[in-house]
Each structure stands twice: as structure tokens, then as C-alpha cells.
Short mmCIF file of C-alpha atoms in Angstrom, two decimals:
data_model
loop_
_atom_site.label_atom_id
_atom_site.label_comp_id
_atom_site.label_asym_id
_atom_site.label_seq_id
_atom_site.Cartn_x
_atom_site.Cartn_y
_atom_site.Cartn_z
CA MET W 1 17.43 -26.64 57.60
CA VAL W 2 14.28 -24.54 57.38
CA ILE W 3 16.31 -21.34 57.61
CA LEU W 4 18.63 -22.53 54.83
CA LEU W 5 15.70 -23.26 52.49
CA VAL W 6 14.23 -19.82 53.13
CA LEU W 7 17.55 -18.14 52.33
CA LEU W 8 17.92 -20.14 49.09
CA ALA W 9 14.42 -19.17 47.99
CA ALA W 10 15.15 -15.50 48.63
CA CYS W 11 18.31 -15.63 46.53
CA ALA W 12 16.48 -17.27 43.68
CA GLY W 13 14.10 -14.30 43.48
CA PRO W 14 10.68 -14.30 41.77
CA PRO W 15 10.15 -16.54 38.73
CA SER W 16 11.29 -14.90 35.50
CA ARG W 17 8.63 -13.46 33.23
CA ARG W 18 9.20 -13.63 29.51
CA PRO W 19 7.78 -10.79 27.40
CA PRO W 20 4.74 -11.82 25.36
CA ALA W 21 5.59 -13.19 21.96
CA ARG W 22 5.12 -10.71 19.11
CA PRO W 23 3.36 -11.78 15.94
CA SER W 24 5.86 -13.32 13.57
CA THR W 25 6.83 -11.36 10.50
CA PRO W 26 7.66 -13.40 7.38
CA ALA W 27 11.27 -13.00 6.35
CA GLU W 28 11.79 -10.67 3.42
CA GLN W 29 12.54 -12.51 0.21
CA PRO W 30 15.54 -11.21 -1.74
CA ASP W 31 14.74 -9.40 -4.97
CA ASP W 32 15.31 -11.49 -8.10
CA PRO W 33 17.78 -9.46 -10.22
CA ARG W 34 16.29 -10.74 -13.48
CA LYS W 35 12.73 -9.85 -12.50
CA LEU W 36 13.91 -6.48 -11.26
CA ARG W 37 15.63 -5.68 -14.57
CA GLN W 38 12.55 -6.77 -16.50
CA CYS W 39 10.29 -4.68 -14.28
CA ARG W 40 12.37 -1.56 -14.88
CA ALA W 41 12.43 -2.29 -18.60
CA ASP W 42 8.63 -2.60 -18.60
CA LEU W 43 8.28 0.74 -16.83
CA SER W 44 10.54 2.37 -19.40
CA ALA W 45 8.62 0.76 -22.27
CA MET W 46 5.43 2.34 -20.90
CA GLY W 47 7.05 5.76 -20.96
CA VAL W 48 7.13 5.99 -17.17
CA LYS W 49 9.86 8.20 -15.73
CA TYR W 50 11.39 6.93 -12.50
CA GLU W 51 14.50 7.03 -10.33
CA ILE W 52 16.24 3.86 -9.15
CA LEU W 53 16.73 4.06 -5.38
CA PRO W 54 19.53 2.42 -3.37
CA ASP W 55 18.61 -0.57 -1.22
CA ARG W 56 18.04 0.41 2.38
CA ARG W 57 17.37 -1.59 5.54
CA PHE W 58 16.16 -0.19 8.83
CA ALA W 59 15.49 -1.25 12.41
CA GLY W 60 12.44 -3.35 13.15
CA GLY W 61 12.73 -5.41 9.98
CA CYS W 62 11.77 -2.50 7.73
CA SER W 63 13.40 -2.13 4.33
CA ALA W 64 13.17 -0.49 0.92
CA THR W 65 14.91 -2.76 -1.58
CA GLY W 66 14.44 -3.10 -5.31
CA SER W 67 12.53 0.15 -5.17
CA VAL W 68 12.02 3.15 -7.41
CA LYS W 69 10.58 6.64 -7.09
CA LEU W 70 7.93 7.29 -9.72
CA VAL W 71 8.52 10.71 -11.24
CA ALA W 72 5.99 10.86 -14.10
CA ILE W 73 3.37 8.20 -14.83
CA GLY W 74 0.81 10.18 -16.81
CA ILE W 75 -1.10 11.68 -13.87
CA PRO W 76 0.61 13.53 -11.02
CA VAL W 77 0.33 11.60 -7.75
CA THR W 78 1.22 13.26 -4.45
CA ASN W 79 3.42 11.81 -1.69
CA LEU W 80 4.98 8.98 -3.65
CA GLY W 81 8.22 7.76 -2.11
CA ALA W 82 10.14 4.50 -2.28
CA LEU W 83 8.06 1.77 -3.91
CA LYS W 84 9.15 -1.70 -4.92
CA CYS W 85 9.25 -2.02 -8.69
CA GLY W 86 6.86 -4.98 -8.43
CA VAL W 87 4.21 -2.59 -7.10
CA ALA W 88 5.25 0.44 -9.13
CA LEU W 89 4.59 -1.36 -12.42
CA PRO W 90 0.95 -2.42 -11.82
CA PHE W 91 0.30 0.88 -10.07
CA SER W 92 1.48 2.81 -13.13
CA GLN W 93 -0.68 0.63 -15.39
CA TRP W 94 -3.69 1.17 -13.12
CA VAL W 95 -3.20 4.94 -13.11
CA ARG W 96 -2.67 5.26 -16.86
CA GLU W 97 -5.41 2.86 -17.96
CA ALA W 98 -8.07 1.94 -15.41
CA VAL W 99 -8.41 5.29 -13.67
CA GLN W 100 -8.88 7.30 -16.85
CA GLN W 101 -11.21 4.71 -18.39
CA ALA W 102 -13.43 4.82 -15.30
CA ALA W 103 -13.36 8.64 -15.27
CA ARG W 104 -14.54 8.79 -18.88
CA ALA W 105 -17.21 6.15 -18.32
CA TRP W 106 -18.72 7.52 -15.12
CA LEU W 107 -17.67 11.14 -14.73
CA ASP W 108 -17.57 12.45 -18.33
CA GLY W 109 -14.06 13.75 -17.82
CA TYR W 110 -10.57 12.75 -16.87
CA VAL W 111 -8.38 12.75 -13.79
CA THR W 112 -5.73 15.47 -13.62
CA LYS W 113 -4.23 14.65 -10.22
CA MET W 114 -4.33 11.92 -7.59
CA GLU W 115 -3.61 12.13 -3.88
CA SER W 116 -1.90 9.42 -1.88
CA PHE W 117 -1.16 8.80 1.79
CA GLY W 118 2.28 7.60 0.74
CA THR W 119 4.22 4.41 0.13
CA TYR W 120 7.06 3.42 2.48
CA SER W 121 6.32 3.69 6.20
CA CYS W 122 7.98 1.59 8.90
CA ARG W 123 4.96 0.55 10.95
CA PRO W 124 2.77 -2.43 11.85
CA VAL W 125 -0.43 -3.32 10.00
CA ASN W 126 -3.06 -0.59 10.44
CA GLY W 127 -0.57 1.27 12.67
CA GLN W 128 -1.59 -0.92 15.60
CA ILE W 129 1.19 -1.92 18.03
CA GLY W 130 1.57 -5.70 18.22
CA ASN W 131 0.48 -6.37 14.65
CA ARG W 132 2.88 -7.84 12.14
CA LEU W 133 4.90 -5.55 9.90
CA SER W 134 2.85 -3.73 7.27
CA GLU W 135 3.77 -4.10 3.60
CA HIS W 136 4.38 -0.35 3.80
CA GLY W 137 7.37 -1.27 5.95
CA ARG W 138 8.82 -3.04 2.92
CA ALA W 139 7.98 -0.28 0.41
CA ASN W 140 5.55 -2.81 -1.01
CA ALA W 141 2.33 -0.79 -0.77
CA VAL W 142 0.65 2.46 -1.77
CA ASP W 143 -2.47 4.22 -0.43
CA ILE W 144 -4.75 6.36 -2.64
CA SER W 145 -7.16 8.83 -1.06
CA ALA W 146 -8.51 11.26 -3.68
CA PHE W 147 -8.89 12.18 -7.37
CA GLN W 148 -8.92 15.66 -8.89
CA LEU W 149 -10.99 15.97 -12.09
CA SER W 150 -10.63 18.12 -15.16
CA ASP W 151 -13.84 19.99 -14.30
CA GLY W 152 -12.46 21.00 -10.90
CA ARG W 153 -14.22 18.40 -8.81
CA ARG W 154 -12.27 16.59 -6.09
CA ILE W 155 -13.47 13.10 -5.28
CA THR W 156 -12.34 11.54 -2.03
CA VAL W 157 -12.66 7.90 -1.08
CA LYS W 158 -13.91 8.94 2.35
CA GLU W 159 -16.81 11.10 1.12
CA GLY W 160 -17.53 9.49 -2.23
CA TRP W 161 -17.66 5.76 -1.49
CA SER W 162 -21.04 5.98 0.25
CA GLY W 163 -21.94 9.48 -0.93
CA SER W 164 -25.08 10.74 -2.63
CA ASP W 165 -23.74 10.82 -6.22
CA PRO W 166 -24.28 7.43 -7.90
CA ASN W 167 -21.73 8.18 -10.63
CA VAL W 168 -19.04 8.95 -8.09
CA ARG W 169 -19.84 5.73 -6.25
CA ALA W 170 -19.67 3.82 -9.53
CA PHE W 171 -16.34 5.43 -10.44
CA LEU W 172 -14.74 4.54 -7.11
CA ARG W 173 -15.99 0.96 -7.30
CA ALA W 174 -14.74 0.65 -10.87
CA VAL W 175 -11.20 1.72 -9.99
CA HIS W 176 -11.32 -0.51 -6.90
CA ARG W 177 -12.35 -3.56 -8.96
CA SER W 178 -9.71 -2.87 -11.58
CA ALA W 179 -7.06 -2.70 -8.86
CA CYS W 180 -8.10 -6.15 -7.66
CA ARG W 181 -6.99 -7.54 -11.03
CA ARG W 182 -3.52 -6.02 -10.65
CA PHE W 183 -2.48 -6.24 -6.99
CA GLY W 184 -2.20 -9.08 -4.50
CA ILE W 185 -4.07 -7.21 -1.75
CA VAL W 186 -6.65 -4.44 -2.25
CA LEU W 187 -8.45 -2.85 0.70
CA GLY W 188 -11.07 -0.10 0.72
CA PRO W 189 -13.87 1.27 2.89
CA ASP W 190 -15.69 -2.08 2.96
CA ALA W 191 -12.61 -3.82 4.39
CA ASN W 192 -12.54 -2.14 7.81
CA ALA W 193 -12.64 1.24 9.53
CA PHE W 194 -8.91 1.73 9.03
CA HIS W 195 -9.50 2.02 5.26
CA ARG W 196 -12.62 4.19 5.29
CA ASP W 197 -10.73 7.05 3.62
CA HIS W 198 -8.38 5.36 1.15
CA PHE W 199 -7.58 2.42 -1.10
CA HIS W 200 -4.63 0.27 -0.04
CA PHE W 201 -2.75 -1.69 -2.72
CA ASP W 202 0.13 -4.07 -2.08
CA MET W 203 1.83 -7.12 -3.55
CA GLY W 204 1.87 -9.16 -0.37
CA LYS W 205 0.48 -12.65 -0.04
CA GLY W 206 -2.94 -12.77 -1.70
CA PRO W 207 -5.15 -12.54 -3.56
CA TYR W 208 -7.51 -10.64 -1.33
CA CYS W 209 -9.90 -7.93 -2.47
CA ARG W 210 -12.27 -6.13 -0.14
#
């Protein structure tokens, strides 16, 4: 009997080990066709030039649906790719209104170009394995890193946020605050080390401004 029990235990093998549970990612909500049409109409009414992109879905829960590519919004912005219309609209308003107003108020000039770290990117939050899916993975976010001025100056979030020029600091805080009135989530250098060199804007679950 003892021998039989030993043989049965050997056949059973070691207890199974389940992989650790990954953080849950909220299911993507389908785009409302009426809201999408209105969003595109609002962009057109502003004079924004854009391309409508086909819906795409990728592995890992990533997607780019209801998105556009902004072609001309008043100020050239580098590295813009697929961006949900629901983010593209407030972003265009922020660029055309808040950014230039802050530049005139604090820098005695205007912005001629902006630099971004991009829009769509299939990755977890902060690029850290194990985190939930970033809003970038849904084309629902944009990152801004620098501003080129009419007088030739280039202001970066990384160097200017805590830099020596009080007007530059005031300008960056002004555009940050104005973004908080337009987007669901706004993150900057005060949020964490991952955002020390850029502003992150998305229309995920908020509001949250830091």
C-alpha cells in the first residue's frame, strides 16, 4: 500500500503554479458615432486640418479607434500620430488659445513650434511592466516636451519647470493649469519622476491634475 501511494504521488507531480494576476485593464468603450461626428465637425469649425484614420486593434488590448491625425492646428507639433478625436479637440484648443496667451503674457512673444513625445504607443503606464495599459495604448493621450519661441528660444519642460528664469517657470505653469481645465488627466514634473521632462494629457478617468 505504501509503495502504491508513493507511485500515485509521483504521477501527480508538483502542485501547479498559476502565473501572478496582472492588473486589470478596463474594457475599451465603443466610440459613440454621434459624438465622433460632432467632434470632427468641431475640429473643422475651428479651422483645424486633420485626417480621419481607420480603426485599428492590436495585441495586448491596444487600439486606435475613432482617431485622427492632426495635420495643421495653428502651431506645428512634432511626432503627432493617431489620436482619439476626443483628445484631439481639446488639444487643438489648448494649442491655439492657452499656449499663445501664456506666451504673450509671460514671454513677450509667441510659440512657433511645439515638440511632443508622441501619441499612440502600445505600452503599460509609465512603461513599467505589470502596470495597466496606458491611455497611450488607446491613442487617448499626448505628451508635450518643449516649445520653440519666435525669438529663437527653446523652452523645455525638463529644464524650465524648476529653472532659473521666473517667466519661463510661470509660462510652463500657466499652460499646465490651462490643460487641467481641458483634459481628464494632466501630469507634469510635480507628478512623479516619469514626467520630469514632459506634460502628459489624456481623457481617461479623472479629473486629476498634478
